[in-house]
Amino acid sequence: GAGVSQSPSNKVTEKGKDVELRCDPISGHTALYWYRQSLGQGLEFLIYFQGNSAPDKSGLPSDRFSAERTGGSVSTLTIQRTQQEDSAVYLCASEPGSGANVLTFGAGSRLTVL
Amino acid sequence: AQSVTQPDIHITVSEGASLELRCNYSYGATPYLFWYVQSPGQGLQLLLKYFSGDTLVQGIKGFEAEFKRSQSSFNLRKPSVHWSDAAEYFCAVGDNNDMRFGAGTRLTVKP
């Protein structure tokens, strides 16, 4: 696609429920990143993919968080048993994979856990 | 792993005044350095980047940044701020697809 697409744009869920956030990167971009932006906080690195592989998962906050990428394209970030502290905007970005690190960001998915 | 520090959480400047946003990084070699801007309700947009060469880089919207190796800094500057520059600014450091961002600096512009 022309840009990085994320869905849903807004998600309200109850504590304890599972949520899935989707990112559709720019076509042909091999690198894909997930970040979390909490109110008043900066961008917290979660995970990045090179192709379908995730060389660095160190940013995932807990084992309730997981992410996958299939076909070198769409990625899904899953949060199990959501907690109120998971409330944040989850940002996805993609990059051609050239190593130049010029990221194109999506508009984000705002998650609210009640 | 690399890290980025933006010492100023919030800065207020008057319209027309000059601006400097500070950024310090920690990295073993010369990293790729970036500034992104996030306007209210908008996604992050790349302002400028430094890979190598001239240490003073020009970006969009009249912004520039200077890489100073001796200070491990990459401060963002603008000679004359416009009201539309009010936004959150993020410094980032990258190395081979590993991108880390600072906590951001929120810029308020007074009339």
XYZ file of C-alpha atoms in Angstrom, chain A:
114
model
C 0.000 0.000 0.000
C 0.889 3.659 -0.152
C 1.470 3.953 3.569
C 1.612 1.933 6.749
C -1.870 0.896 7.739
C -2.841 -0.053 11.284
C -6.058 -1.462 12.605
C -8.064 -0.969 14.638
C -7.436 2.733 15.078
C -9.168 2.573 18.447
C -9.836 -0.383 20.706
C -11.529 -0.372 24.081
C -11.412 -3.633 25.974
C -12.021 -5.008 29.410
C -9.217 -6.027 31.680
C -8.302 -9.658 31.150
C -9.370 -9.845 27.508
C -7.003 -10.579 24.642
C -6.463 -8.065 21.835
C -4.870 -8.224 18.424
C -3.420 -5.214 16.663
C -2.631 -5.380 12.992
C -0.015 -3.613 10.905
C 0.132 -3.646 7.123
C 3.479 -2.158 6.077
C 4.441 -0.450 2.864
C 4.673 -2.997 0.094
C 8.225 -4.251 -0.283
C 9.427 -3.007 3.083
C 11.251 -5.871 4.736
C 11.776 -4.283 8.151
C 8.853 -3.725 10.494
C 8.825 -2.213 13.972
C 6.387 -2.010 16.861
C 6.575 0.767 19.427
C 4.374 1.719 22.342
C 3.621 5.308 23.269
C 2.016 5.785 26.657
C 0.519 9.066 27.841
C 3.366 11.436 28.598
C 5.948 8.837 27.652
C 8.252 8.528 24.713
C 8.379 5.773 22.173
C 9.079 2.457 23.815
C 10.628 -0.105 21.492
C 8.807 -3.414 21.521
C 10.066 -5.572 18.666
C 11.287 -5.453 15.128
C 11.118 -7.883 12.235
C 13.470 -8.396 9.362
C 11.334 -10.396 7.006
C 9.447 -12.860 9.155
C 12.183 -13.116 11.766
C 12.374 -11.055 14.934
C 16.074 -10.590 15.770
C 15.279 -8.508 18.828
C 12.328 -9.243 21.085
C 13.901 -7.648 24.121
C 11.442 -4.781 24.228
C 8.341 -6.885 24.786
C 7.201 -5.885 28.310
C 6.051 -9.322 29.444
C 5.164 -12.775 28.205
C 1.610 -11.553 27.664
C 2.916 -9.738 24.587
C 3.721 -11.546 21.376
C 4.078 -10.615 17.742
C 4.306 -12.406 14.480
C 4.776 -11.559 10.867
C 3.779 -13.733 7.990
C 4.705 -13.629 4.335
C 7.111 -10.800 5.039
C 4.162 -8.455 5.129
C 1.378 -8.112 7.699
C 2.273 -8.226 11.367
C 0.049 -8.863 14.360
C 0.799 -7.751 17.901
C -1.153 -9.772 20.444
C -1.663 -8.823 24.055
C -3.122 -11.528 26.251
C -4.982 -10.939 29.507
C -4.797 -7.182 29.069
C -4.061 -4.973 32.054
C -4.838 -1.304 32.546
C -1.169 -0.424 32.217
C -1.294 -1.772 28.657
C -3.370 1.252 27.672
C -1.313 3.164 25.126
C -0.966 3.962 21.464
C 0.757 1.145 19.618
C 2.713 2.382 16.641
C 3.936 0.355 13.731
C 6.606 1.472 11.291
C 8.241 -0.068 8.268
C 11.499 0.469 6.451
C 12.832 -0.825 3.154
C 15.375 -2.997 4.931
C 18.340 -1.271 3.420
C 19.726 -0.497 6.855
C 19.133 3.189 6.333
C 16.637 3.191 9.187
C 14.285 5.709 7.618
C 11.010 4.629 9.149
C 7.532 5.343 7.885
C 4.999 5.240 10.692
C 1.376 4.282 10.743
C -1.230 6.357 12.537
C -1.254 3.978 15.483
C -3.773 1.870 17.351
C -5.045 3.426 20.553
C -5.753 0.748 23.143
C -7.794 1.512 26.242
C -8.121 -1.175 28.883
C -10.945 -0.562 31.323
